[in-house]
Coordinates of C-alpha atoms and ligand atoms in Angstrom, one line a residue:
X1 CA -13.2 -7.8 75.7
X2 CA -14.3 -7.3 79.1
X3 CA -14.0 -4.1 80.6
X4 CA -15.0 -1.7 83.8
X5 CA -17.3 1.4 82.3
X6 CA -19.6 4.1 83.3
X7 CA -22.7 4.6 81.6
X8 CA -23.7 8.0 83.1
X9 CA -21.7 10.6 85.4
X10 CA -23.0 10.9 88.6
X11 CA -21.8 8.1 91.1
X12 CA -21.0 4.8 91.5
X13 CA -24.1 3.0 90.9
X14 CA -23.6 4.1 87.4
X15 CA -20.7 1.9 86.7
X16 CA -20.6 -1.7 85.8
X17 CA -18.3 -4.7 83.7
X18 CA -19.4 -5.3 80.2
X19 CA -18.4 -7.2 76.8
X20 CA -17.1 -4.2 74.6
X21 CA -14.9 -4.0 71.0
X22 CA -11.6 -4.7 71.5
X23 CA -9.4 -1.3 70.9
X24 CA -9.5 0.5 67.6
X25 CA -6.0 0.9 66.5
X26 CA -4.0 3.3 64.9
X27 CA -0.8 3.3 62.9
X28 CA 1.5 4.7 66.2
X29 CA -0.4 2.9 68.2
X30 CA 0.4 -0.1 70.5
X31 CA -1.9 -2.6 71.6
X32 CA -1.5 -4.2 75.2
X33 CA -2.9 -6.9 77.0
X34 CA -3.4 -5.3 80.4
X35 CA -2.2 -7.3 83.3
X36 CA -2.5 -4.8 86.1
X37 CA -4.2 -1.1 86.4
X38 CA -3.6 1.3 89.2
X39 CA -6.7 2.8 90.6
X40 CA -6.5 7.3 91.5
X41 CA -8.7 9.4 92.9
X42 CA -8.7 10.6 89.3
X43 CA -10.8 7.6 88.1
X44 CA -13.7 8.7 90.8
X45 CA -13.7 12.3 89.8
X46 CA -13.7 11.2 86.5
X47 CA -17.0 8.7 87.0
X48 CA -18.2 11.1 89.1
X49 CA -18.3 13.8 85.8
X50 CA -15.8 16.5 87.4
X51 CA -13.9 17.0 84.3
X52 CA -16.3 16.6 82.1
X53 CA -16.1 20.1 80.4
X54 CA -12.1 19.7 80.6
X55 CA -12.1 16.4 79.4
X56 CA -15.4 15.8 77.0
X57 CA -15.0 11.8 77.2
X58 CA -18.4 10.2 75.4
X59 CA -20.5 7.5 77.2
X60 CA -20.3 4.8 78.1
X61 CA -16.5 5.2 79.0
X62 CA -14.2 2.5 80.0
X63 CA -12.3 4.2 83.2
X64 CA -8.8 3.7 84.7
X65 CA -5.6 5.7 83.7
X66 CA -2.2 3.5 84.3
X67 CA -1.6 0.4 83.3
X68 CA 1.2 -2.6 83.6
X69 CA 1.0 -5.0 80.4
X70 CA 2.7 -7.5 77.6
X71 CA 2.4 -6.0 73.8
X72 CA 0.5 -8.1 71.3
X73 CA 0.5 -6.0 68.2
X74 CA 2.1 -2.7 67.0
X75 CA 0.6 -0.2 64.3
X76 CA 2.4 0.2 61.2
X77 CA 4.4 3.0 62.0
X78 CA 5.7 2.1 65.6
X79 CA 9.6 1.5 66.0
X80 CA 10.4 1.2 69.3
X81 CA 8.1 -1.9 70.6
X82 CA 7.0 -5.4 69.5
X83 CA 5.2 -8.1 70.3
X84 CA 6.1 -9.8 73.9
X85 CA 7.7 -6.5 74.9
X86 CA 7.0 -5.8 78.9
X87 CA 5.3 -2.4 78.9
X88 CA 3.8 0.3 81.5
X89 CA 1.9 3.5 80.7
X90 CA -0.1 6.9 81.6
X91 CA -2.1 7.0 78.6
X92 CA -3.0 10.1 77.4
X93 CA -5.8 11.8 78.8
X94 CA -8.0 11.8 75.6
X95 CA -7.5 7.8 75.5
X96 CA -7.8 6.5 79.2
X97 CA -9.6 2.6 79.6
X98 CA -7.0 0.9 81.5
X99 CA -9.7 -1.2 83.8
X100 CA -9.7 -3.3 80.7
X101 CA -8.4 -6.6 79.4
X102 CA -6.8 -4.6 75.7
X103 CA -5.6 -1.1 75.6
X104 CA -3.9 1.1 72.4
X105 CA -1.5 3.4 73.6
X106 CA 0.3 5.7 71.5
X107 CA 4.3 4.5 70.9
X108 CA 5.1 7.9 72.6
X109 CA 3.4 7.4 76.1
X110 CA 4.6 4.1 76.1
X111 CA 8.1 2.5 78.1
X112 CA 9.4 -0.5 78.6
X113 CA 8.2 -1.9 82.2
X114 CA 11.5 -1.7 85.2
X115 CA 13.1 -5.0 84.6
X116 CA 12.9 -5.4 88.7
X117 CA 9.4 -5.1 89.0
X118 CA 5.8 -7.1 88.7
X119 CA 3.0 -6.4 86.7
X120 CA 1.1 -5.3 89.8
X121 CA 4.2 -2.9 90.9
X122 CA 4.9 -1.8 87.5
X123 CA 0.9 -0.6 86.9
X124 CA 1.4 1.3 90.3
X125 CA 3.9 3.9 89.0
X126 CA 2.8 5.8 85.6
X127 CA 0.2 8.4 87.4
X128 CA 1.9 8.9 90.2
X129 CA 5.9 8.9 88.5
X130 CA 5.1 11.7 86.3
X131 CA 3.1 13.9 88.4
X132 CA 6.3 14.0 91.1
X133 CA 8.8 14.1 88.2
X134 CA 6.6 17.2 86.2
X135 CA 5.9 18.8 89.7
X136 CA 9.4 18.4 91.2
X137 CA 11.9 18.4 88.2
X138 CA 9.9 19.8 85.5
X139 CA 7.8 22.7 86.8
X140 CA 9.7 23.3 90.1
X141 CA 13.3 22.5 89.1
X142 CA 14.0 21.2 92.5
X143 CA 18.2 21.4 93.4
X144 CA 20.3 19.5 95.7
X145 CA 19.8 21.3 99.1
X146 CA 17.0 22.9 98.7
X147 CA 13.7 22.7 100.8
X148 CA 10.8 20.7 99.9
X149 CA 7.2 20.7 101.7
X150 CA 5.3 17.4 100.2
X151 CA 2.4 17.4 101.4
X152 CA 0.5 13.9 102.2
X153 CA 3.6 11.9 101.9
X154 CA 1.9 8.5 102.9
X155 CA -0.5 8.4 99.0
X156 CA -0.1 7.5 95.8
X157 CA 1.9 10.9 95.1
X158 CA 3.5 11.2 97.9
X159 CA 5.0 8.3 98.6
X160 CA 7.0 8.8 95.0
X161 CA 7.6 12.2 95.2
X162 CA 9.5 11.9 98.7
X163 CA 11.8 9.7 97.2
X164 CA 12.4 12.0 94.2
X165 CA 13.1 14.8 96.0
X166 CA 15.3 12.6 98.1
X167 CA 17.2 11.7 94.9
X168 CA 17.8 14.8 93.4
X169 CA 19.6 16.1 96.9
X170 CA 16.9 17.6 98.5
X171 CA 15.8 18.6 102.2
X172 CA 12.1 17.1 102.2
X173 CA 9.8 17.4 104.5
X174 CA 6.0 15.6 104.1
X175 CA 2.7 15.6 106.6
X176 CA 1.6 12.7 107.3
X177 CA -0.6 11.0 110.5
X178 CA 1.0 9.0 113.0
X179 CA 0.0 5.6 111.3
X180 CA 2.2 6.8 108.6
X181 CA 5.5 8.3 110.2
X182 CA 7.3 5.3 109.9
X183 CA 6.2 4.6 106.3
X184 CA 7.6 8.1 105.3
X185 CA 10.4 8.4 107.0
X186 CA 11.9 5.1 105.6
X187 CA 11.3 6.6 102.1
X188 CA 13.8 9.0 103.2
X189 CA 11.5 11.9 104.6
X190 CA 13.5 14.0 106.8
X191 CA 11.1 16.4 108.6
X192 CA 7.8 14.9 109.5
X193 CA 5.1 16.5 110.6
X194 CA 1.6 14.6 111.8
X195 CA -1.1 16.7 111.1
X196 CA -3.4 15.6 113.9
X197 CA -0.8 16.9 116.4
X198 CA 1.5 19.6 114.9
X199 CA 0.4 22.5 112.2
X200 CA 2.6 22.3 109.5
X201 CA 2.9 26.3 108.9
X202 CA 4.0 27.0 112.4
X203 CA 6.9 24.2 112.0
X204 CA 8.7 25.0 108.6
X205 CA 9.9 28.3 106.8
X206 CA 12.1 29.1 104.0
X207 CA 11.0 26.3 101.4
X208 CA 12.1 26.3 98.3
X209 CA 8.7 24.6 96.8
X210 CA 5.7 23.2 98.2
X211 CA 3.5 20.2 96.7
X212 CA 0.0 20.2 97.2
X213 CA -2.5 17.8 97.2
X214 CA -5.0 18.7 99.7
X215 CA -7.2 21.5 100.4
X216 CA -7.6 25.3 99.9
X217 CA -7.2 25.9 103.4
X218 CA -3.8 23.5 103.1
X219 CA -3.1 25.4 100.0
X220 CA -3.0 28.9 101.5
X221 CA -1.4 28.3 104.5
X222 CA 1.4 26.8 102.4
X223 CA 2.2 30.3 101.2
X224 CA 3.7 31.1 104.3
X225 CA 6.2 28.2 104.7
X226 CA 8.0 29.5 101.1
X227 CA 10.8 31.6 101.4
X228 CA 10.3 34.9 98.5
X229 CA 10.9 33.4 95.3
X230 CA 9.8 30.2 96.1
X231 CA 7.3 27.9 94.0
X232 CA 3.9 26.6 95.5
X233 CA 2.8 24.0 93.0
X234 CA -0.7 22.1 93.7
X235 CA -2.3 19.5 92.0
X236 CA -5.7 19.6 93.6
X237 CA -6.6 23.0 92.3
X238 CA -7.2 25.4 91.3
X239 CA -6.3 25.6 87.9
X240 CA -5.1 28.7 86.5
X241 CA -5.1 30.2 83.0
X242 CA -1.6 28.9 81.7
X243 CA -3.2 25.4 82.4
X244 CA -6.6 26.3 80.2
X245 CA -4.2 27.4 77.4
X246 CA -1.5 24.5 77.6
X247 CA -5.2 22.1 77.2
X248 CA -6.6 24.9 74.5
X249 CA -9.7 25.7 76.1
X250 CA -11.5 28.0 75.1
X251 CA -11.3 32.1 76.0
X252 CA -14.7 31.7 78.6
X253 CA -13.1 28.3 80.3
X254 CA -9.4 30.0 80.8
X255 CA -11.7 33.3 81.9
X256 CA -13.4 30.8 84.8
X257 CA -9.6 29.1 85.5
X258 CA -8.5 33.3 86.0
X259 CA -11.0 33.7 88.5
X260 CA -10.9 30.2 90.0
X261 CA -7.1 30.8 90.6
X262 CA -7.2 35.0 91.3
X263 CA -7.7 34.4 95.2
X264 CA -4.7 32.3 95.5
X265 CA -2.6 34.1 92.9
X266 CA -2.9 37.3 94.3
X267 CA -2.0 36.1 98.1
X268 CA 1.0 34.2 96.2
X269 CA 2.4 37.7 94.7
X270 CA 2.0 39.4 98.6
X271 CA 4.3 36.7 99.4
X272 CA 6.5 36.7 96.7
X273 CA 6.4 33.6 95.4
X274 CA 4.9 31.9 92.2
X275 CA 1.6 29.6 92.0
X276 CA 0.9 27.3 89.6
X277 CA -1.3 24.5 89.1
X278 CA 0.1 21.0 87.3
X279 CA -2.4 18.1 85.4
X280 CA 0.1 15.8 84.6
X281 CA 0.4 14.8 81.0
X282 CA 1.2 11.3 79.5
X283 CA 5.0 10.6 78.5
X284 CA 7.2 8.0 77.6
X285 CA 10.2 9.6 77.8
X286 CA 9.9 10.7 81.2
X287 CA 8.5 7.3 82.2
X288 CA 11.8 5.7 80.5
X289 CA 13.8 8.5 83.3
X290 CA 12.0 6.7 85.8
X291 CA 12.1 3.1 84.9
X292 CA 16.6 3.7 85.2
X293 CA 15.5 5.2 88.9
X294 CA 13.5 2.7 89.7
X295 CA 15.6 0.0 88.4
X296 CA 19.2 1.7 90.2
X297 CA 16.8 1.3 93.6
X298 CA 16.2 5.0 93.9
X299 CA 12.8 4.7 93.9
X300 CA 10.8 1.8 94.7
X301 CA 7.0 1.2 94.5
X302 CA 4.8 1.3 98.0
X303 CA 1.7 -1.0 97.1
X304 CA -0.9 -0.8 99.8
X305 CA -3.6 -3.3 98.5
X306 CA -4.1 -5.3 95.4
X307 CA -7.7 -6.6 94.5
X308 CA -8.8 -8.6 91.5
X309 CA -10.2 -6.8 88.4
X310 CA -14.1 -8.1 89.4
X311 CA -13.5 -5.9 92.7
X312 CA -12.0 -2.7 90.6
X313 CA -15.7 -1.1 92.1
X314 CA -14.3 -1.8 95.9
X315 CA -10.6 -1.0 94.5
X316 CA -12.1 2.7 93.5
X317 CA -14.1 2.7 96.8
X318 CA -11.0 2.2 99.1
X319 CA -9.0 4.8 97.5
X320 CA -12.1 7.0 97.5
X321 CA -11.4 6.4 101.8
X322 CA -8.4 8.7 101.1
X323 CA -6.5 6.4 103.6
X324 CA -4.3 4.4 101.2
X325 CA -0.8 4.3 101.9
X326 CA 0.6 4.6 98.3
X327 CA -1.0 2.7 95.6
X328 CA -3.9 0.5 94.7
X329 CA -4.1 -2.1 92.0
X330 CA -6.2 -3.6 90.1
X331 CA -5.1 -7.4 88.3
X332 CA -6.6 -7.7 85.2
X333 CA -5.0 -10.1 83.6
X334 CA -7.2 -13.7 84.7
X335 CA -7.7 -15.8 82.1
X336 CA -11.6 -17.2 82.4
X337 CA -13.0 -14.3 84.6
Ligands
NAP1 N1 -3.3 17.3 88.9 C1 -2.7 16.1 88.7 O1 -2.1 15.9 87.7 C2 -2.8 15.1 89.8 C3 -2.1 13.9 89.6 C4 -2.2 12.9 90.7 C5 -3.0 13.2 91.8 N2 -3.7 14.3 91.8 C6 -4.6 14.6 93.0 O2 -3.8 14.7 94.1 C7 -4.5 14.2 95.2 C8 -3.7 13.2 95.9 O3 -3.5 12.1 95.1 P1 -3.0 10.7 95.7 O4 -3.0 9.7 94.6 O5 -1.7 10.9 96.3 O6 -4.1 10.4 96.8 P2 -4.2 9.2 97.8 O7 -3.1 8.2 97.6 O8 -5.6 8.7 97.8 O9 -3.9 9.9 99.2 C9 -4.2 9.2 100.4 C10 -3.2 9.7 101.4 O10 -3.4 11.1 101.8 C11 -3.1 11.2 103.1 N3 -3.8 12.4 103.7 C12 -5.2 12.6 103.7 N4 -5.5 13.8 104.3 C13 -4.3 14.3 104.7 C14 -3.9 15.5 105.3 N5 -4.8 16.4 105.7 N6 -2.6 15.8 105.5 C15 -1.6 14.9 105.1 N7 -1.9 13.7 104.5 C16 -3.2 13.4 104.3 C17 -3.5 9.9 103.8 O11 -2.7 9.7 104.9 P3 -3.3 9.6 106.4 O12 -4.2 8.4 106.4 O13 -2.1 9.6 107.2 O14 -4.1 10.9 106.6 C18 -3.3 8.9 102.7 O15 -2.1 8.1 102.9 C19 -5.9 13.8 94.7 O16 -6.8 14.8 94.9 C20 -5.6 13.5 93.2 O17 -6.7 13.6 92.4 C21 -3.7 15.3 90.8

């Protein structure tokens, strides 16, 4: 099959198509034919060999980590799927490769694909879904009326996790640049502040939880819009130790995540309230919870650009901008390319 790799960490040059074995497969395993792949930051950091001690892939590596697609066959022991079934998917972490024209996923972080959505929109979600739901519902346990800071609110993450919040009740407020005001406030934002003019710390106070997807400097200053007790939750770092053990690393790698994180976990105690760091994990069940919001119209996809899988290189580049407003896709599935 033909598929989008990296040969060598490093940088962009180092990635290419090439003819490789179709999927090994196991007995819980599904196979897909991929028909459309969202593109992350994650899938440069990755090429670029930022998790390589975290995340030991070996060379050469077929990259991509969400994926739209039709099941062809199903592993002995799988239940829940068969051939011709409509499917979307995070795969786990250990088994990424979605620029690809054949993926196996494991039957448990698998779901059926929103009945009201394409290929395209459908390969947008997976990543993105379960971050918000494991940051928001999951980790932060977010309640009708309380106060929510997203941060970024026009990307990939944001743009979901707005509407989340806005499902489950909450008060949300997301930054954003002008360009994107409209964008997030018709995903329901309802306190939006443009960075290039306003500073977000000096605006809010009292919020229940902060998402963070940006910088240290974002991250600390965040600490002073929670109210005491509140939850800053970031996604961009750093990790801490409970995320080393939930991976098992090893006792010197959760030692590094301790002092990585002992800056920002100590200013979070002086303000009362509790930092944690989330990697979102691959799950079905929680992508089947999304599918019924996504299908009732409380959430909807924002697609920014879809290119065609010989441009995933210029897909990756554009996200790499840090300028999309929510997703990018890649389409895979073209029959002769
Ligand atoms: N730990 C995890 O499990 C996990 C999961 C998903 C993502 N992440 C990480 O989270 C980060 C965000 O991911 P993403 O997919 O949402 O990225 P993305 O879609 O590429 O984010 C692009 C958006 O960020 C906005 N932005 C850039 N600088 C900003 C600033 N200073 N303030 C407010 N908005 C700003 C841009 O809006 P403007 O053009 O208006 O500036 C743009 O719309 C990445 O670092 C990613 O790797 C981590």
């Amino acid at each position: 099959m033909k598929a989008f790799i990296v040969d060598r960490y490093g940088s962009a040059n180092h990635v290419r198509f090439s003819e490789v074995p179709d999927p090994e497969m196991r007995e819980d395993d599904v196979l897909i034919q991929i028909h459309a792949a969202g593109v992350n930051p994650l899938d440069s950091k990755i090429r670029d060999g930022e998790f390589k001690l975290l995340l030991p892939y070996r060379l050469p590596l077929i990259l991509g980590n969400e994926l739209a697609g039709v099941v062809v066959r199903v592993g002995s022991r799988v239940g829940r799927f068969k051939p011709g079934d409509e499917v979307y998917a995070r795969p786990d972490k250990k088994r990424i490769g979605t620029f690809a024209e054949f993926i196996a996923v494991r039957e448990d972080d698998l779901a059926v694909k929103p009945k009201n959505l394409t290929m395209d929109e459908a390969a947008s979600i997976p990543l993105v879904g379960l971050t918000a739901w494991q940051a928001l519902i999951e980790k932060g346990q977010l309640k009708k009326g309380q106060k929510v800071l997203i941060h970024a609110g026009s990307g990939g993450v944001g743009t979901f996790a707005i509407q989340l919040a806005k499902h489950v009740g909450a008060i949300v407020a997301t930054t954003t640049s002008s360009a994107n005001i409209d964008l997030v406030k018709r995903l329901g934002a309802d306190i939006v502040i443009d960075y290039k003019k306003d500073r977000f710390e000096e605006v809010l106070r009292d919020c229940d939880l902060v998402l963070n997807s940006l910088d240290g400097e974002t991250l600390k200053k965040s600490l002073r819009v929670l109210k005491p007790g509140g939850k800053l939750i970031s996604i961009s770092g750093p990790p801490d130790p409970d995320f080393a053990r939930s991976l098992g690393l090893s006792r010197m790698l959760e030692f590094v995540m301790r002092l990585l994180s002992l800056r920002i976990r100590r200013q979070a105690k002086r303000h009362q309230v509790n930092y944690s760091f989330l990697f979102m994990r691959a799950s079905g069940d929680q992508l089947r919870q999304i599918s019924s919001l996504i299908e009732t119209g409380a959430v909807r996809p924002v697609l920014d650009q879809v290119f065609p899988f010989e441009s995933t290189k210029e897909a990756m580049a554009y996200v790499e901008t840090g300028r999309a407003k929510g997703k990018v896709v890649v389409r895979v599935n073209r029959p002769g390319f």
